[in-house]
Amino acid sequence: MLSCSERYSPKPRGYIRVDLAPKKDKLFAPQNCPFNFTTSNYFELIYKNTCWIDLEYAKHNATIHMTYKKIDNDLFKLLEDSRNMVYKHTVKADAISEKIYHNNLNQTHGTLYDIEGETASSVQFHITDSINNFIRGALYFQVNINKDSLSPIINYLRDDILKIMESLRWENETFLKE
């Protein structure tokens, strides 16, 4: 009775420590696909379909799903489909921000979407040459979403997505030969 004058209160709940692998660049050139890109070497390339690939980061149950489509006079439809898939998250999203991306050297143009809130996907993107090729990508986790605990991993993998967008090159394109 005399030793403690303060009441005991439980400590706030904490989150597990997240150890992130060091980043080392690796060239990914999916078989039979007209593109290649550089990103971190801790991803495993999984083929889902012809030029539909997953980049799995098994350590943190994360996957970047990437789908490739050949443009057949339907670029506007592909862009709208990509945008609609992002905005399906508005039910649970607190905010969605768009960042436009242009790389004239590689002839790539795209949009990076950051989706805030308790949503299934936090980062999505599309990238195109506006003539022949279109890629859409989305980051998903195979765990229950808790933004506070996943935030360091999301930010870490967002940098890898930016690296994909910055380094993506189309193969067999006339502008690459010029």
Short mmCIF file of C-alpha atoms in Angstrom, two decimals:
data_model
loop_
_atom_site.label_atom_id
_atom_site.label_comp_id
_atom_site.label_asym_id
_atom_site.label_seq_id
_atom_site.Cartn_x
_atom_site.Cartn_y
_atom_site.Cartn_z
CA MET A 1 0.00 0.00 0.00
CA LEU A 2 2.84 2.38 0.65
CA SER A 3 5.15 1.50 -2.28
CA CYS A 4 3.10 2.63 -5.29
CA SER A 5 1.19 5.85 -5.55
CA GLU A 6 0.27 5.64 -9.27
CA ARG A 7 -2.41 3.38 -10.64
CA TYR A 8 -1.37 0.72 -13.10
CA SER A 9 -2.47 1.23 -16.68
CA PRO A 10 -1.83 -1.27 -19.48
CA LYS A 11 0.63 -0.34 -22.19
CA PRO A 12 -0.79 0.43 -25.61
CA ARG A 13 -0.85 -2.44 -28.06
CA GLY A 14 2.19 -2.49 -30.33
CA TYR A 15 3.01 -3.92 -33.71
CA ILE A 16 5.59 -6.49 -34.64
CA ARG A 17 8.97 -5.38 -35.86
CA VAL A 18 9.23 -5.33 -39.64
CA ASP A 19 12.57 -6.34 -41.14
CA LEU A 20 12.81 -5.28 -44.77
CA ALA A 21 15.27 -6.86 -47.17
CA PRO A 22 18.01 -4.69 -48.64
CA LYS A 23 17.23 -3.52 -52.16
CA LYS A 24 19.39 -4.80 -55.00
CA ASP A 25 18.27 -4.17 -58.57
CA LYS A 26 17.47 -7.07 -60.86
CA LEU A 27 16.32 -7.08 -64.48
CA PHE A 28 13.03 -8.90 -65.04
CA ALA A 29 12.31 -9.93 -68.63
CA PRO A 30 9.16 -12.07 -68.61
CA GLN A 31 9.24 -14.78 -71.28
CA ASN A 32 7.34 -14.06 -74.50
CA CYS A 33 6.40 -10.56 -73.29
CA PRO A 34 7.26 -7.32 -75.14
CA PHE A 35 8.66 -5.55 -72.07
CA ASN A 36 11.26 -5.74 -69.34
CA PHE A 37 11.88 -3.75 -66.18
CA THR A 38 14.18 -3.46 -63.21
CA THR A 39 13.12 -3.79 -59.61
CA SER A 40 14.35 -5.37 -56.37
CA ASN A 41 15.74 -8.88 -56.44
CA TYR A 42 13.64 -10.22 -53.56
CA PHE A 43 10.62 -10.66 -55.85
CA GLU A 44 9.82 -14.03 -57.38
CA LEU A 45 8.32 -13.87 -60.88
CA ILE A 46 5.21 -16.06 -61.20
CA TYR A 47 3.48 -16.57 -64.56
CA LYS A 48 -0.33 -16.53 -64.42
CA ASN A 49 -1.09 -16.33 -68.12
CA THR A 50 0.66 -15.04 -71.22
CA CYS A 51 2.21 -11.78 -69.99
CA TRP A 52 0.03 -11.74 -66.87
CA ILE A 53 2.55 -12.00 -64.08
CA ASP A 54 2.83 -11.73 -60.33
CA LEU A 55 5.81 -10.40 -58.44
CA GLU A 56 5.61 -12.18 -55.09
CA TYR A 57 7.35 -11.00 -51.96
CA ALA A 58 6.68 -14.08 -49.84
CA LYS A 59 8.37 -12.77 -46.68
CA HIS A 60 5.56 -10.22 -46.21
CA ASN A 61 2.75 -12.00 -48.12
CA ALA A 62 2.69 -9.25 -50.75
CA THR A 63 2.09 -9.55 -54.48
CA ILE A 64 2.24 -7.04 -57.30
CA HIS A 65 -0.18 -8.32 -59.93
CA MET A 66 0.68 -7.12 -63.45
CA THR A 67 -1.45 -7.63 -66.55
CA TYR A 68 -0.33 -6.83 -70.07
CA LYS A 69 -2.66 -6.07 -72.96
CA LYS A 70 -1.94 -5.25 -76.57
CA ILE A 71 -3.67 -2.01 -77.58
CA ASP A 72 -6.12 -2.65 -80.39
CA ASN A 73 -7.62 0.80 -80.97
CA ASP A 74 -8.98 0.61 -77.42
CA LEU A 75 -6.57 2.68 -75.32
CA PHE A 76 -9.37 4.84 -73.90
CA LYS A 77 -11.27 1.72 -72.77
CA LEU A 78 -8.15 0.24 -71.15
CA LEU A 79 -7.46 3.50 -69.31
CA GLU A 80 -11.06 3.76 -68.11
CA ASP A 81 -11.11 0.11 -66.99
CA SER A 82 -7.92 0.69 -65.01
CA ARG A 83 -9.30 3.85 -63.43
CA ASN A 84 -12.61 2.14 -62.59
CA MET A 85 -10.78 -0.69 -60.84
CA VAL A 86 -8.98 1.86 -58.68
CA TYR A 87 -12.13 3.79 -57.84
CA LYS A 88 -14.02 0.63 -56.80
CA HIS A 89 -12.08 1.12 -53.56
CA THR A 90 -13.89 4.41 -52.77
CA VAL A 91 -16.29 2.51 -50.50
CA LYS A 92 -13.50 2.00 -47.96
CA ALA A 93 -10.90 4.53 -49.12
CA ASP A 94 -10.28 7.72 -47.19
CA ALA A 95 -8.56 9.29 -50.21
CA ILE A 96 -7.22 8.39 -53.64
CA SER A 97 -4.40 10.41 -55.14
CA GLU A 98 -3.14 10.19 -58.69
CA LYS A 99 0.37 10.94 -59.90
CA ILE A 100 0.90 11.26 -63.65
CA TYR A 101 4.13 9.80 -64.99
CA HIS A 102 5.95 10.44 -68.32
CA ASN A 103 9.27 9.02 -69.47
CA ASN A 104 10.02 10.28 -72.96
CA LEU A 105 13.28 8.32 -73.17
CA ASN A 106 11.48 4.95 -72.75
CA GLN A 107 8.22 6.20 -74.30
CA THR A 108 6.23 5.25 -71.21
CA HIS A 109 3.32 7.18 -69.77
CA GLY A 110 1.18 6.20 -66.83
CA THR A 111 -0.54 6.96 -63.59
CA LEU A 112 0.32 5.87 -60.05
CA TYR A 113 -2.63 5.67 -57.64
CA ASP A 114 -2.14 5.85 -53.87
CA ILE A 115 -5.23 4.60 -52.06
CA GLU A 116 -5.50 5.62 -48.39
CA GLY A 117 -7.62 3.78 -45.84
CA GLU A 118 -8.54 0.21 -45.00
CA THR A 119 -8.65 -0.99 -48.62
CA ALA A 120 -7.60 -4.27 -50.21
CA SER A 121 -5.03 -2.53 -52.43
CA SER A 122 -2.98 0.51 -51.45
CA VAL A 123 -1.04 1.14 -54.65
CA GLN A 124 -2.14 0.62 -58.24
CA PHE A 125 -0.76 1.82 -61.55
CA HIS A 126 -0.94 1.61 -65.29
CA ILE A 127 1.73 2.31 -67.87
CA THR A 128 1.54 2.46 -71.65
CA ASP A 129 3.35 3.59 -74.78
CA SER A 130 -0.03 4.98 -75.99
CA ILE A 131 0.27 3.05 -79.28
CA ASN A 132 0.74 -0.70 -78.84
CA ASN A 133 1.22 -1.74 -75.20
CA PHE A 134 -0.61 -1.38 -71.90
CA ILE A 135 0.23 -2.73 -68.43
CA ARG A 136 -1.89 -2.48 -65.31
CA GLY A 137 -0.57 -3.33 -61.85
CA ALA A 138 -1.84 -3.54 -58.29
CA LEU A 139 -0.27 -4.32 -54.91
CA TYR A 140 -2.18 -6.76 -52.71
CA PHE A 141 -1.44 -8.53 -49.43
CA GLN A 142 -2.61 -12.00 -48.46
CA VAL A 143 -3.29 -10.88 -44.88
CA ASN A 144 -5.98 -8.93 -43.07
CA ILE A 145 -5.56 -5.26 -43.80
CA ASN A 146 -4.27 -3.12 -40.95
CA LYS A 147 -2.80 0.05 -42.40
CA ASP A 148 -0.82 0.89 -39.27
CA SER A 149 1.14 -2.35 -39.29
CA LEU A 150 1.41 -2.61 -43.11
CA SER A 151 2.37 1.02 -43.69
CA PRO A 152 6.17 0.48 -43.65
CA ILE A 153 5.86 -2.44 -46.09
CA ILE A 154 3.46 -0.53 -48.37
CA ASN A 155 5.86 2.44 -48.55
CA TYR A 156 8.78 0.07 -49.14
CA LEU A 157 7.00 -1.74 -52.01
CA ARG A 158 5.66 1.53 -53.45
CA ASP A 159 9.28 2.45 -54.17
CA ASP A 160 9.63 -0.83 -56.08
CA ILE A 161 6.54 0.00 -58.14
CA LEU A 162 8.03 3.40 -58.96
CA LYS A 163 11.23 1.62 -60.03
CA ILE A 164 9.16 -0.63 -62.34
CA MET A 165 7.46 2.40 -63.89
CA GLU A 166 10.75 4.28 -64.32
CA SER A 167 12.71 1.39 -65.80
CA LEU A 168 10.08 -0.34 -67.94
CA ARG A 169 11.15 -0.68 -71.56
CA TRP A 170 9.14 -1.91 -74.50
CA GLU A 171 10.92 -4.37 -76.76
CA ASN A 172 10.91 -4.34 -80.57
CA GLU A 173 9.53 -0.82 -80.80
CA THR A 174 10.68 1.52 -83.55
CA PHE A 175 11.28 4.42 -81.16
CA LEU A 176 13.84 2.34 -79.24
CA LYS A 177 15.89 1.95 -82.40
CA GLU A 178 15.97 5.68 -83.16
#
